[in-house]
Each structure stands twice: as structure tokens, then as C-alpha cells.
Amino acid sequence: MRPGKAPVSCVPCAKRKVRCDKQRPCCHCKRRPQDSCVYPVAAPENATHESLSLARRITELDRQIRNLGGDPDKNPQRTEAPPEQGLGNETDIGLEYNSSLEATETDDTYIEGPMWFSWQGIDDAEESIPTAYASGDSPLSSTTTTNYVSTILDPISLSNHSPTDGLAMTKDLIQVLWRTFLRNVHPFLKIFFAWEIEPLIQKARQDPITMLNTERALVTGILFMAATSLPEDELHAMTDEDRTALIDRLQRTLEHALHSIRYATTRSRLAIQAFILYITGIMDRADPAAVHSLLGIADRIAERMGLHHDGDKLGLTPLRSEERRRIWWQLKYMGIRNASRVGNFSATLSAKWDTKMPANLEDDDITAEMTSLPSERTNLTETSHALWSYCVLKHFRHEVHEPSVKRSILWILSQPTDIQEKQKVIDEMDHMLRSKFLQYCEPLDPLHINLQFSILQYLVALQRAIMQPAPVKVKITDLPNAKRDRFMRICVKNLDYCNKFSTRPELRGFLWHNGWYFPWVAFIYILLEAYYRFDQEDFSALWGLIDDTYKARPELSTTFHRGDIAFAARVTLATWKKRQVYLQKKHEETQPDVPGWMLVLSDTFEAPATHQPVARGEQEMARGVNDIFDAELFDVDMDGSTPDWLSWDNTFENFGFRA
């Protein structure tokens, strides 16, 4: 709260973004006895920044102690925790390590991990849309008020779609999209054997009316994923239909087909394969919470089919056993990838299941007549691009279940663990991935290049995880410069790998898959360092990396409805504003060139024009922005993925700041 200003709401109401009646207690806190209706203390006009910061910290500590059932006014005798409960026992750190129940006006949300998106409900979505798009004239293709695409969970009009709408294209286009799927998608989504699906593709080309509903759903899913993987220019060379319109038509037709086969109650392997293709195709465009629910449905279907038990134990043929393994492990991988986006940890690692990992074999190595699988290949196969992720998953399952280890999935982030012990585990992972995969990569094969970037980026992210300051709960500015520099170098490498993923021409067909991951911690940390060290020449080069990132990821400049992107935009604009002030002061007549993406960013988030000369009053405002980054609620929370965007956003509002 700024000096001289009276509180506008109590702390719990400010956190939930609800209107407070400013009573003591307020009407909302009366209904929630677990909350303490505490109001921030208004600071005097002449209060210094240091005294404000200390007052906020004391108020926050007081509130947290009362929420835990304690009384800060009492001074109980200090007692030592028994050894089995001490912080030094890292094996006791479980899922509750970072869990909390966040309450809003209308519902509660359980959070046990870092979030990519604010946990505020979609009821607030209209308020977060800039006025330029409030009328519905959105720059994004959307069918929902939140600007995520709608899903099969939303009400749809089945009468507007025919089961064969998705196949209403030329024979040649179906064949081209099938070949595109095999090249761009199949290596990462190994859930069937290509030679088994080929006859269905030819049937769809010749006479789609005679196809079974499950066959039609699977082929439509393949065409949907193929179209999703293609950039605009490549798809335009194949068909005159607009890319967005084609993808939307295929998605709606696939939803119609899934409804027609009763996808939620099916036990058909073709149906669950089509459902996985559907979830994969919308994963980066739909609300992560909806995707999380859809993956839960897919898991239950798979369990009803017994996919969590290995086919060998059920007396199945090698072909069907291997197919079931591919489906099950892909579902587990997708569950983990999406869980962190909604603030949860997937139960995949801790759950008991015995399905073996798929074999490192090409599709053609396995036939229906086989009585046993051939020996696995030692070199890379198309399956390797999915297998390396499964190997990581298997490793961490071993960490959780092996009696001699019994480590939590949060062990790598735990404060008490010696960093050398963590480094040893990472070195073991590094050795495993290099010996099984990296040593066989060929320098000119696009799939091998993609595999190499994927693994190296993952290893760098692990290094970043053990170095980030979250477990010790310190502010960036309190860390020694040597530690900050070392951590920043890791973040720079992490972000640089990600940018190369997005800009290498030979990897364009894999963007649908590579785009699932973005190193938010690295990106935000680099932005904050650029902010704090705006006057150090050695750090001016960071703007080159930030520039590359926004150019490689255009959605960072335009996707206003996502909490993570909106927050990053505010930090970027604030950092750029501070740099402008410094450069204008240093070079009176020279203004820094404003990148095109910065102008788009300003327009999208309705920020002041960044290309205008900075007035004297704005210089004072820019210097005042430092209060935001030093505020108690704005401590950088690098707990494994990203900060709590809602808390950070509240801080901006409480300070009356608009980037």
C-alpha cells in the first residue's frame, strides 16, 4: 500500500479479488472462519521504502502465524523438533511440501505445485479482456469467453456436423496429411503401428461412408493432428481452406465422432487412440483445466481396459501387448506434462502399475504373427523420440518406489538436501540419456536434432532447478552476485535452447510438440535481472535474448487471456521503461530503437506507448516501479516452474501500477 492511502480491502479479499465491505470482520471473512480478517496498515506520507517493506513482512508473518493456530502475542518456550520431523530428513518431504487450498468468492482450488496459469475462475475472464476486444472482436480464434478453444466437455450442436465432415476433402489431400502425420507427429505420439492404420487411410480415401464409427474417429484424429502440425504456409500449399477453419472443422468433426462412439464408456483401442489424438491436438489451445479433466477420463478408460497391467501377464500377443504399452505410457507422459499447468502433481509417479515400457523397435519390426518380440535395437529408432521421456518417467518412479531410495517427487527441490547429492542424481540421468540416445544422434537428421535439443534442454532445466533460490526463500537482490550470475547463465542457456527449438527451419513440423514447454522461470528471471541491472553494460546483451524470445514466440505478444503471458508482458514493459529512462538520461538526444514486438505488446495489453519519449514525470514513475519488485508479495517464487501469477498480479494492482 502506498504511503498515506487507506486500505481498500482486507488481505483475504485482496487475495481473492473480491469486493470487501471494509467491516471488521468483513462479510466474506464472516462466512470463512478459517480466514483472519486483517487489514494492511496505512503507512504515513513520509514513510521510507525500508520501513514499508518491514511493516508488510511483519503483517504477513502475523497473519500466517494466526492462520496456523498460533498467537504472535505469546512467546512460548522454544522446543526442538524430534529428529524424524526435522528439516534434515528429506525423505519426509512429500506432496504436501507446497500444497494449499486457495479460496475464491465462489469456489476453492487445491494447489500442490507451481502454476502456469492463475487459479482465478473463468468468471473473472471478461474483466481481464482488454477493452479493445471486449466486444468479442478478438484477434484469436476462439469459441469461449476465455479465448481458449471449446472442448468436447462443452455443449455442442451435433446437428450441425456430419460424421464424415472431416473426411470431406480430396483423396490426394488425405494421403498428403497422412504422410505429414507420419513425418511430424507419429515419432512423438507412438500409440499405434503405422502399417495397421494404412488400410484405414485408403478406406477413407475410397469410401468413407462404409467405415465403422471407431475407424472414422481415428482417421479424423490423424488428419486433425497432421493439420495442427503444419505451419500456415505449408498447409496453404496443400489446400485453399484457411488453416484455422480447417483445424476447427476437423476438431468439431472429431468431437462428433467421439460422441457417436460413446467415448467415455468405450473399451475400443481405436476409440482411445482417437481420444488421445484429440486431447493432444487441443492441449496447447484449450484451457489446461479442461485438458486435465479430459486426461482423467482417458486414464479411467485405460484402466477399464486394463492397460495399467502388462499384456504379457494377461496372455496377449506381443503385438497387442506392445500397443497397450505405447498407449499407457503416452497417457502417463501427457498427464505429467499437463498437471503442472494447473498446479498439481500427477499421481503417475506414485501410483502402482506394472505396464512395461515400450521397446525400442520400429513399427515394421513387429508383426501380428510374432510369438515374441525381437531384441531391441541399440541405435535410434522413431520410437526413441518418445522413449527418452518415458526413461525419465521410469527413473523418477524408481526414486519414489524403490525401498532403498524412497525419495519424494519434490526431492530435487527440497532445501535440506545437499546440492552435491542432487548433482549426483542429475549426473546419473545425464549419463543414461547420453549413452542411450545422444551418442547415436546424427547431425543432419531433423528428428535427431530435435531429440538432441529436447534432452539437452531437459538437463539444463534440471541444473536450473537445483540452483534456483526458492527453497531458501530469499530475494534475488539479497543473493551474492556470483550466485546470481551463475544462475543467470543457466537460465540464459535454458531459454536459448528453447528459442532454437522454435526457429530452426528443419524443426518447424515439430513446433506443435516442442511448443508445449516454455522455461518460464528462466524467462522471468532474465527479465528481472535486466530490470535490476539496467545500468550495467554487461547485462544489456540480455535484451538480445529477450528480443529473440518474443520473435520466436509471437503468442507472448498477443495472447492477452493467459495469466502467465499477461504477467510476463507487464514485467517486460516495466523493464523496458526503466531502460528507456536510463538511456535517455545517459544520452540526452538518443532514444533506443523500439522492436516491433514491443509495440504489439503495448497495444495488446493497453500499455503506454513505448516509442514515446519518456517525460520527467514518467521517470519518477519508473523509479517508483522498484517498489513493486521489492514488495513482500512480489518475492520471486522459483519453486520449480513459475510464480503464483495471481499474487504477483495483485501486487501490481495494490501499487496502482499499469505497465
XYZ file of C-alpha atoms in Angstrom:
659
model
C 0.000 0.000 0.000
C 1.288 3.426 -0.893
C 2.027 5.966 1.856
C -0.983 7.936 3.050
C -3.560 5.648 1.427
C -6.273 3.908 3.436
C -6.774 0.166 2.870
C -9.367 -0.662 0.217
C -9.894 -4.254 1.353
C -8.741 -6.816 3.873
C -5.877 -9.133 2.959
C -8.041 -12.256 2.244
C -10.404 -10.266 -0.031
C -7.481 -8.675 -1.853
C -6.027 -12.109 -2.467
C -9.316 -13.423 -3.873
C -10.003 -10.281 -5.893
C -13.472 -9.792 -4.378
C -15.108 -6.582 -3.199
C -14.637 -6.015 0.533
C -17.192 -4.082 2.622
C -14.308 -2.924 4.886
C -16.086 -4.014 8.074
C -14.217 -5.756 10.887
C -14.619 -8.596 10.122
C -15.909 -8.170 6.578
C -18.881 -10.123 5.222
C -16.672 -12.575 3.314
C -14.432 -13.409 6.261
C -17.523 -13.988 8.418
C -18.503 -16.806 6.061
C -14.983 -18.227 6.105
C -13.950 -18.682 9.737
C -10.602 -20.100 8.620
C -9.631 -16.609 7.375
C -8.276 -13.828 9.555
C -9.810 -10.521 8.517
C -6.610 -8.476 8.666
C -6.266 -5.049 7.062
C -2.916 -3.697 5.893
C -1.762 -0.781 8.000
C -1.753 2.530 6.150
C 1.736 3.977 6.088
C 2.387 7.669 6.840
C 3.142 10.036 3.963
C 6.799 10.304 4.915
C 7.355 6.551 5.331
C 10.536 5.204 3.755
C 10.642 2.171 1.482
C 12.592 0.186 4.097
C 10.006 0.805 6.824
C 7.160 -0.065 4.441
C 8.815 -3.323 3.480
C 9.428 -4.246 7.129
C 5.827 -3.404 8.063
C 4.497 -5.606 5.271
C 6.678 -8.504 6.327
C 5.601 -8.222 9.972
C 1.917 -8.024 8.991
C 2.234 -11.033 6.710
C 4.083 -13.100 9.340
C 1.438 -12.177 11.917
C -1.334 -13.329 9.559
C 0.406 -16.610 8.732
C 1.000 -17.438 12.400
C -2.663 -16.802 13.252
C -3.787 -18.954 10.306
C -1.668 -21.779 11.713
C -3.459 -21.511 15.050
C -0.743 -19.633 16.889
C -0.816 -16.342 18.757
C 2.009 -13.910 17.882
C 1.368 -12.037 21.150
C 2.565 -15.015 23.161
C 6.185 -16.142 23.439
C 6.151 -19.892 24.050
C 9.229 -21.763 25.155
C 11.265 -22.809 22.128
C 11.370 -26.555 21.595
C 13.448 -28.658 19.276
C 11.677 -30.800 16.714
C 12.313 -34.513 17.052
C 14.858 -35.869 14.557
C 12.243 -37.669 12.472
C 10.407 -34.360 11.919
C 13.425 -32.175 11.322
C 14.171 -30.416 8.076
C 17.187 -32.600 7.550
C 15.040 -35.624 6.742
C 14.472 -35.103 3.039
C 12.646 -38.397 2.615
C 9.698 -36.963 4.576
C 9.123 -34.219 2.052
C 6.005 -35.335 0.231
C 3.205 -33.917 -1.832
C 2.226 -31.562 0.972
C 5.530 -29.697 0.570
C 3.911 -26.829 -1.312
C 0.191 -27.591 -1.178
C -2.534 -25.137 -0.276
C -6.251 -24.568 -0.683
C -6.850 -21.262 -2.427
C -10.327 -19.847 -1.890
C -12.239 -17.530 -4.188
C -15.667 -15.963 -3.822
C -17.369 -18.933 -5.490
C -15.111 -21.959 -5.143
C -11.929 -23.497 -3.755
C -8.914 -24.723 -5.710
C -6.335 -27.193 -4.404
C -2.787 -26.300 -5.399
C 0.152 -28.587 -4.699
C 2.634 -27.379 -7.251
C 3.801 -24.416 -9.303
C 1.269 -22.954 -11.691
C 1.430 -21.658 -15.216
C -1.983 -20.068 -15.005
C -3.789 -18.062 -12.381
C -6.179 -20.149 -10.300
C -8.875 -17.489 -10.588
C -12.091 -18.821 -12.055
C -13.320 -18.189 -15.564
C -15.985 -15.925 -14.042
C -13.298 -13.236 -13.992
C -12.301 -13.799 -17.607
C -14.395 -10.958 -19.042
C -12.805 -8.483 -16.636
C -9.307 -9.448 -17.795
C -10.005 -8.875 -21.507
C -8.735 -5.505 -22.759
C -11.488 -3.100 -23.785
C -10.304 -3.230 -27.386
C -11.527 -6.826 -27.556
C -14.364 -6.716 -25.033
C -16.938 -6.635 -27.810
C -15.800 -10.036 -28.999
C -13.594 -8.790 -31.835
C -10.740 -10.987 -30.640
C -7.532 -11.487 -32.636
C -7.560 -15.151 -31.654
C -9.667 -17.975 -32.969
C -11.972 -18.825 -30.116
C -15.313 -20.258 -29.214
C -15.304 -19.498 -25.491
C -15.360 -16.346 -23.391
C -11.902 -17.160 -22.057
C -10.425 -17.285 -25.575
C -9.422 -20.904 -25.171
C -10.971 -23.194 -27.743
C -14.013 -25.089 -26.550
C -13.689 -28.819 -25.945
C -15.813 -31.929 -26.113
C -16.825 -31.179 -22.500
C -18.685 -28.054 -23.639
C -22.218 -28.188 -25.086
C -22.105 -28.635 -28.858
C -24.738 -28.857 -31.553
C -24.283 -32.263 -33.117
C -26.898 -31.492 -35.747
C -24.520 -29.025 -37.369
C -21.922 -31.677 -38.109
C -21.802 -34.839 -40.136
C -19.608 -37.778 -39.075
C -17.843 -37.522 -42.436
C -17.256 -33.740 -42.439
C -13.625 -34.226 -41.520
C -13.130 -36.587 -44.446
C -14.746 -34.173 -46.904
C -11.518 -33.470 -48.739
C -9.764 -34.762 -51.816
C -8.163 -38.198 -51.863
C -4.802 -36.597 -52.514
C -5.123 -34.277 -49.504
C -5.972 -37.189 -47.199
C -2.871 -39.012 -48.444
C -0.655 -35.933 -48.041
C -1.918 -35.342 -44.492
C -1.287 -38.991 -43.629
C 2.323 -38.673 -44.829
C 2.580 -35.433 -42.873
C 1.355 -37.220 -39.753
C 3.972 -39.950 -40.156
C 6.708 -37.324 -40.519
C 5.678 -34.692 -37.940
C 3.544 -36.457 -35.344
C 3.990 -40.228 -35.298
C 7.560 -40.197 -33.868
C 6.311 -38.312 -30.782
C 2.926 -39.989 -30.481
C 3.585 -43.708 -30.782
C 0.175 -45.161 -29.934
C -0.338 -47.490 -32.907
C 1.551 -49.202 -35.719
C 1.574 -47.289 -39.000
C 1.230 -50.417 -41.121
C -2.006 -51.306 -39.308
C -3.532 -47.885 -39.978
C -2.562 -47.651 -43.656
C -5.602 -49.724 -44.837
C -7.934 -47.403 -42.887
C -6.443 -44.370 -44.631
C -7.046 -45.952 -48.031
C -10.586 -46.837 -46.993
C -11.177 -43.197 -46.012
C -9.934 -42.090 -49.428
C -12.090 -44.529 -51.381
C -15.356 -44.902 -49.471
C -15.577 -43.179 -46.052
C -19.315 -43.922 -45.736
C -18.600 -47.640 -45.217
C -16.157 -47.034 -42.366
C -17.002 -48.050 -38.818
C -17.512 -45.173 -36.393
C -14.344 -46.035 -34.467
C -12.332 -46.172 -37.698
C -13.729 -42.829 -38.818
C -12.889 -41.253 -35.454
C -9.298 -42.477 -35.584
C -8.685 -41.313 -39.165
C -10.237 -37.918 -38.391
C -7.941 -37.641 -35.365
C -4.925 -38.374 -37.567
C -5.942 -35.697 -40.089
C -6.620 -33.258 -37.222
C -3.145 -33.756 -35.764
C -1.480 -33.568 -39.185
C -3.149 -30.223 -39.926
C -2.256 -28.939 -36.447
C 1.423 -29.744 -37.038
C 1.648 -27.759 -40.287
C 2.540 -24.043 -40.435
C 0.172 -21.736 -42.313
C 2.253 -21.509 -45.490
C 2.761 -25.260 -45.837
C -0.915 -26.014 -45.296
C -1.924 -23.282 -47.744
C 0.186 -25.001 -50.415
C -1.956 -28.134 -49.959
C -5.445 -26.630 -49.750
C -7.256 -23.337 -50.284
C -9.054 -23.713 -46.954
C -7.896 -21.389 -44.190
C -5.733 -23.175 -41.603
C -7.810 -22.046 -38.629
C -11.046 -23.008 -40.371
C -9.707 -26.432 -41.378
C -8.409 -27.236 -37.891
C -11.679 -26.071 -36.327
C -13.721 -28.190 -38.766
C -11.597 -31.269 -38.077
C -11.824 -30.717 -34.313
C -15.629 -30.413 -34.372
C -15.956 -33.447 -36.635
C -13.700 -35.456 -34.332
C -15.794 -34.418 -31.332
C -18.910 -35.546 -33.202
C -17.257 -38.884 -33.993
C -16.169 -39.382 -30.381
C -19.703 -38.690 -29.168
C -21.085 -41.171 -31.677
C -18.891 -43.970 -30.269
C -19.645 -43.001 -26.639
C -16.013 -42.236 -25.915
C -16.447 -42.097 -22.128
C -17.721 -45.684 -21.887
C -15.768 -47.310 -24.707
C -13.344 -50.204 -24.443
C -12.209 -49.954 -28.062
C -8.497 -49.472 -28.665
C -9.258 -47.405 -31.795
C -11.525 -45.155 -29.734
C -8.958 -44.437 -27.039
C -6.317 -43.823 -29.712
C -8.653 -41.286 -31.352
C -9.323 -39.710 -27.944
C -5.589 -39.333 -27.266
C -5.135 -37.682 -30.667
C -7.969 -35.307 -29.808
C -6.509 -34.331 -26.417
C -3.067 -33.863 -27.951
C -4.455 -31.605 -30.664
C -6.159 -29.228 -28.219
C -3.591 -29.382 -25.412
C -1.926 -26.104 -26.314
C -5.155 -24.304 -27.297
C -7.720 -25.337 -24.692
C -7.994 -24.405 -21.030
C -5.415 -26.527 -19.138
C -8.062 -27.360 -16.522
C -10.299 -28.827 -19.236
C -7.372 -30.817 -20.636
C -6.637 -32.061 -17.110
C -10.199 -33.372 -16.828
C -10.077 -34.972 -20.272
C -6.856 -36.766 -19.373
C -8.591 -38.049 -16.253
C -11.333 -39.521 -18.441
C -8.718 -41.105 -20.700
C -6.983 -42.603 -17.662
C -10.215 -44.174 -16.437
C -10.938 -45.606 -19.890
C -7.430 -47.063 -19.997
C -7.819 -48.588 -16.536
C -11.144 -50.178 -17.514
C -9.279 -51.711 -20.446
C -6.606 -52.978 -18.050
C -3.809 -51.009 -19.701
C -2.178 -50.441 -16.312
C -1.237 -54.138 -16.277
C 1.224 -55.512 -18.779
C -0.217 -57.521 -21.656
C 2.229 -60.378 -21.103
C 0.555 -61.091 -17.761
C -2.833 -61.087 -19.463
C -1.823 -63.603 -22.123
C -1.993 -61.169 -25.056
C 0.024 -61.394 -28.253
C 3.293 -59.430 -28.477
C 1.664 -57.049 -30.970
C -1.268 -56.137 -28.705
C 0.900 -56.056 -25.579
C 3.276 -53.588 -27.205
C 0.420 -51.438 -28.488
C -1.095 -51.243 -24.992
C 2.293 -50.239 -23.551
C 2.582 -47.426 -26.051
C -0.889 -46.112 -25.234
C -0.424 -46.328 -21.451
C 2.987 -44.676 -21.294
C 1.893 -41.888 -23.625
C -1.070 -41.168 -21.353
C 1.198 -41.052 -18.306
C 3.600 -38.692 -20.042
C 0.772 -36.375 -21.129
C -0.637 -36.372 -17.597
C 2.640 -35.202 -16.106
C 3.141 -32.560 -18.796
C -0.267 -31.005 -18.218
C -0.525 -31.419 -14.421
C 1.962 -28.652 -13.645
C -0.072 -26.246 -15.779
C -2.948 -26.463 -13.287
C -0.835 -26.522 -10.135
C -0.971 -30.260 -9.450
C 1.468 -33.125 -9.399
C 0.299 -36.128 -11.360
C -0.246 -39.330 -9.385
C 1.543 -41.174 -12.196
C 4.816 -41.467 -10.305
C 3.357 -42.694 -7.033
C 0.586 -44.935 -8.415
C 1.084 -48.686 -8.625
C 1.041 -50.101 -12.144
C 3.212 -52.697 -13.840
C 2.963 -51.993 -17.569
C 6.400 -52.383 -19.118
C 7.999 -49.570 -21.064
C 7.635 -49.849 -24.881
C 10.518 -51.454 -26.744
C 12.985 -49.523 -28.894
C 11.709 -51.023 -32.141
C 10.441 -49.693 -35.450
C 6.814 -50.319 -36.354
C 7.854 -52.734 -39.103
C 9.899 -54.808 -36.626
C 6.664 -56.126 -35.105
C 4.118 -58.283 -36.927
C 0.814 -59.877 -35.985
C 2.224 -63.402 -36.371
C 5.047 -62.997 -33.842
C 5.057 -65.095 -30.688
C 7.708 -62.933 -29.020
C 9.226 -59.521 -29.597
C 12.602 -59.288 -31.356
C 15.613 -57.918 -29.498
C 15.525 -54.164 -29.066
C 17.653 -52.037 -31.359
C 20.634 -50.253 -29.846
C 20.602 -47.318 -32.259
C 17.911 -44.659 -32.537
C 14.501 -45.543 -33.941
C 11.402 -43.434 -34.486
C 10.192 -44.720 -31.129
C 13.261 -43.192 -29.429
C 11.741 -39.714 -29.593
C 9.016 -40.806 -27.183
C 11.163 -43.304 -25.284
C 13.601 -40.798 -23.823
C 10.740 -39.101 -21.944
C 9.499 -42.481 -20.760
C 13.012 -43.266 -19.483
C 12.928 -40.115 -17.349
C 9.477 -41.051 -16.071
C 10.688 -44.558 -15.237
C 13.718 -43.164 -13.397
C 11.609 -40.994 -11.104
C 9.151 -43.817 -10.495
C 12.133 -45.839 -9.304
C 13.093 -42.963 -6.981
C 9.603 -42.986 -5.458
C 9.040 -46.747 -5.147
C 12.480 -48.278 -4.571
C 12.693 -49.116 -0.827
C 16.391 -48.269 -0.682
C 15.726 -44.800 -2.116
C 12.120 -43.728 -1.348
C 12.522 -40.141 -2.462
C 9.633 -37.778 -2.995
C 8.995 -36.291 -6.409
C 9.840 -32.933 -4.805
C 13.170 -34.150 -3.506
C 15.136 -32.349 -6.200
C 13.719 -29.023 -4.946
C 13.994 -29.679 -1.223
C 16.098 -27.263 0.791
C 17.813 -29.653 3.235
C 19.289 -31.913 0.563
C 22.952 -31.358 -0.158
C 23.406 -29.877 -3.618
C 26.181 -32.382 -4.296
C 23.740 -35.226 -3.717
C 21.319 -33.644 -6.159
C 24.106 -33.171 -8.675
C 24.984 -36.848 -8.409
C 21.440 -37.837 -9.382
C 21.488 -35.397 -12.304
C 24.832 -36.804 -13.448
C 23.326 -40.292 -13.431
C 20.408 -39.043 -15.522
C 22.819 -37.287 -17.866
C 24.867 -40.462 -18.339
C 21.773 -42.566 -19.003
C 20.364 -40.206 -21.625
C 23.703 -39.722 -23.367
C 24.507 -43.426 -23.515
C 21.036 -44.460 -24.708
C 20.187 -41.606 -27.045
C 22.556 -38.682 -27.559
C 25.551 -40.699 -28.709
C 23.543 -42.019 -31.664
C 22.258 -38.647 -32.912
C 23.219 -37.767 -36.477
C 23.921 -34.077 -37.183
C 21.758 -33.745 -40.334
C 18.645 -35.703 -39.355
C 15.878 -33.264 -38.217
C 14.419 -35.814 -35.794
C 17.846 -36.410 -34.275
C 18.470 -32.661 -33.979
C 15.122 -32.283 -32.236
C 15.892 -35.169 -29.894
C 19.253 -33.650 -29.037
C 17.767 -30.233 -28.251
C 14.995 -31.828 -26.177
C 17.354 -33.822 -23.979
C 19.893 -31.024 -23.543
C 17.137 -28.581 -22.640
C 15.787 -31.022 -20.056
C 19.237 -31.498 -18.498
C 19.768 -27.732 -18.328
C 16.345 -27.347 -16.685
C 17.374 -29.891 -14.035
C 20.548 -27.922 -13.353
C 18.463 -24.775 -13.032
C 16.086 -26.493 -10.612
C 18.808 -27.344 -8.093
C 20.336 -23.859 -8.297
C 17.220 -21.718 -8.028
C 16.842 -19.878 -4.722
C 13.251 -20.860 -3.902
C 13.933 -23.401 -1.119
C 15.803 -20.849 0.972
C 13.106 -18.177 0.415
C 15.434 -15.291 -0.308
C 15.004 -12.376 -2.655
C 17.079 -12.109 -5.794
C 18.632 -8.859 -4.646
C 19.790 -10.480 -1.390
C 21.839 -13.134 -3.193
C 25.576 -12.647 -3.805
C 26.306 -11.512 -7.348
C 28.354 -14.652 -8.003
C 25.330 -16.887 -7.336
C 23.071 -14.643 -9.363
C 25.485 -14.706 -12.291
C 25.834 -18.490 -12.150
C 22.087 -18.987 -12.025
C 21.544 -16.478 -14.814
C 23.978 -18.305 -17.114
C 21.935 -21.478 -16.667
C 18.720 -19.554 -17.374
C 20.226 -17.987 -20.493
C 21.205 -21.402 -21.817
C 17.767 -22.800 -20.958
C 15.978 -20.011 -22.831
C 18.420 -20.129 -25.741
C 17.737 -23.836 -26.319
C 14.025 -23.076 -26.293
C 14.429 -20.328 -28.891
C 16.421 -22.623 -31.158
C 13.587 -25.135 -30.913
C 11.219 -22.546 -32.312
C 13.391 -21.035 -35.044
C 15.292 -23.892 -36.695
C 13.673 -24.283 -40.159
C 14.077 -28.056 -40.196
C 12.154 -28.326 -36.904
C 9.056 -26.367 -37.982
C 6.976 -29.513 -38.283
C 7.656 -30.357 -34.639
C 6.559 -26.999 -33.172
C 3.207 -28.481 -32.139
C 5.158 -30.740 -29.753
C 8.072 -28.503 -28.785
C 5.720 -25.616 -28.016
C 4.328 -27.489 -25.011
C 7.362 -26.478 -22.991
C 8.499 -22.968 -22.163
C 11.062 -22.210 -19.385
C 9.037 -19.608 -17.520
C 11.379 -19.466 -14.535
C 14.355 -18.764 -16.793
C 12.453 -16.146 -18.795
C 11.109 -14.243 -15.783
C 14.467 -14.399 -14.014
C 16.228 -12.921 -17.044
C 13.632 -10.139 -17.232
C 14.110 -9.317 -13.554
C 17.888 -9.290 -13.855
C 17.571 -6.970 -16.856
C 15.402 -4.767 -14.640
C 17.676 -4.731 -11.618
C 20.911 -4.351 -13.589
C 19.637 -1.906 -16.182
C 22.746 0.291 -15.795
C 25.339 -2.473 -16.238
C 26.668 -2.773 -19.778
C 27.382 -6.496 -19.405
C 23.670 -7.105 -18.984
C 22.476 -5.069 -21.958
C 23.028 -8.203 -24.057
C 20.092 -9.794 -22.236
C 17.810 -7.686 -24.395
C 19.073 -9.564 -27.432
C 17.877 -12.822 -25.859
C 14.566 -11.253 -24.789
C 14.134 -9.948 -28.339
C 14.833 -13.422 -29.773
C 12.297 -14.943 -27.381
C 9.446 -12.633 -28.331
C 10.208 -13.112 -32.026
C 10.360 -16.903 -31.658
C 7.148 -16.960 -29.602
C 4.677 -14.482 -31.155
C 1.972 -15.665 -28.748
C 3.872 -13.930 -25.922
C 2.877 -10.608 -27.502
C -0.742 -11.339 -28.363
C -2.316 -13.898 -26.010
C -3.862 -11.492 -23.518
C -6.165 -14.031 -21.801
C -3.370 -16.148 -20.289
C -2.207 -15.168 -16.819
C 1.419 -16.163 -17.337
C 1.759 -14.251 -20.596
C -0.023 -11.179 -19.212
C 2.311 -11.093 -16.232
C 5.436 -11.535 -18.374
C 4.222 -8.677 -20.577
C 3.916 -6.353 -17.575
C 7.392 -7.207 -16.355
C 8.819 -6.770 -19.853
C 7.185 -3.367 -20.321
C 8.288 -2.180 -16.874
C 11.844 -3.331 -17.563
C 11.894 -1.640 -20.963
C 10.533 1.585 -19.445
C 13.311 1.632 -16.868
C 15.901 1.035 -19.578
C 14.438 3.916 -21.607
C 14.736 6.261 -18.633
C 18.357 5.268 -18.076
C 19.365 5.587 -21.734
C 17.596 8.937 -22.082
C 19.445 10.226 -19.056
C 22.756 8.876 -20.356
C 22.245 10.007 -23.953
C 20.039 13.095 -23.861
C 19.063 13.101 -27.546
C 19.232 9.396 -28.408
C 16.250 7.106 -27.954
C 16.633 3.306 -28.126
C 15.062 1.638 -31.136
C 11.762 0.047 -30.189
C 11.326 -3.521 -31.529
C 8.147 -4.265 -33.440
C 7.068 -6.901 -30.939
C 7.301 -4.299 -28.162
C 4.750 -2.119 -29.958
C 2.473 -5.144 -30.380
C 2.932 -5.923 -26.686
C 1.954 -2.374 -25.727
C -1.133 -2.450 -27.928
C -2.262 -5.895 -26.765
C -2.013 -5.093 -23.072
C -3.051 -1.443 -23.447
C 0.186 -0.103 -22.011
C 1.538 3.411 -22.649
C 3.281 3.716 -26.000
C 6.867 2.552 -25.545
C 8.096 4.563 -28.531
C 7.208 7.927 -26.968
C 9.976 9.981 -25.312
C 9.924 9.490 -21.562
C 8.680 12.582 -19.742
C 10.086 13.746 -16.428
C 7.013 12.559 -14.516
C 7.303 9.141 -16.131
C 10.910 8.973 -14.985
C 9.703 9.364 -11.428
C 7.074 6.668 -12.043
C 9.660 4.312 -13.499
C 11.886 4.744 -10.475
C 8.856 4.019 -8.293
C 8.313 0.727 -10.055
C 11.192 -0.586 -7.938
C 8.724 -0.699 -5.028
C 6.788 -3.356 -6.901
C 9.731 -5.670 -7.315
C 10.736 -5.288 -3.679
C 7.251 -5.804 -2.237
C 6.634 -8.748 0.060
C 4.113 -10.359 -2.295
C 6.484 -9.880 -5.196
C 9.354 -12.014 -3.917
C 10.372 -14.256 -6.788
C 8.969 -17.697 -6.021
C 11.087 -20.081 -8.068
C 9.669 -23.299 -6.717
C 10.155 -25.452 -9.786
C 8.096 -23.902 -12.533
C 6.594 -20.454 -12.132
C 5.372 -17.947 -9.572
C 1.757 -17.633 -8.446
C 0.619 -15.228 -11.135
C -2.450 -14.065 -9.218
C -0.430 -12.913 -6.204
C 2.020 -11.093 -8.444
C -0.846 -9.508 -10.377
C -2.479 -8.375 -7.127
C 0.752 -6.620 -6.212
C 0.653 -4.598 -9.410
C -2.930 -3.533 -8.637
C -2.227 -2.735 -4.988
C 0.546 -0.396 -6.089
C -1.663 1.232 -8.692
C 0.846 0.304 -11.376
C -0.078 -0.156 -15.001
C 2.722 -1.260 -17.306
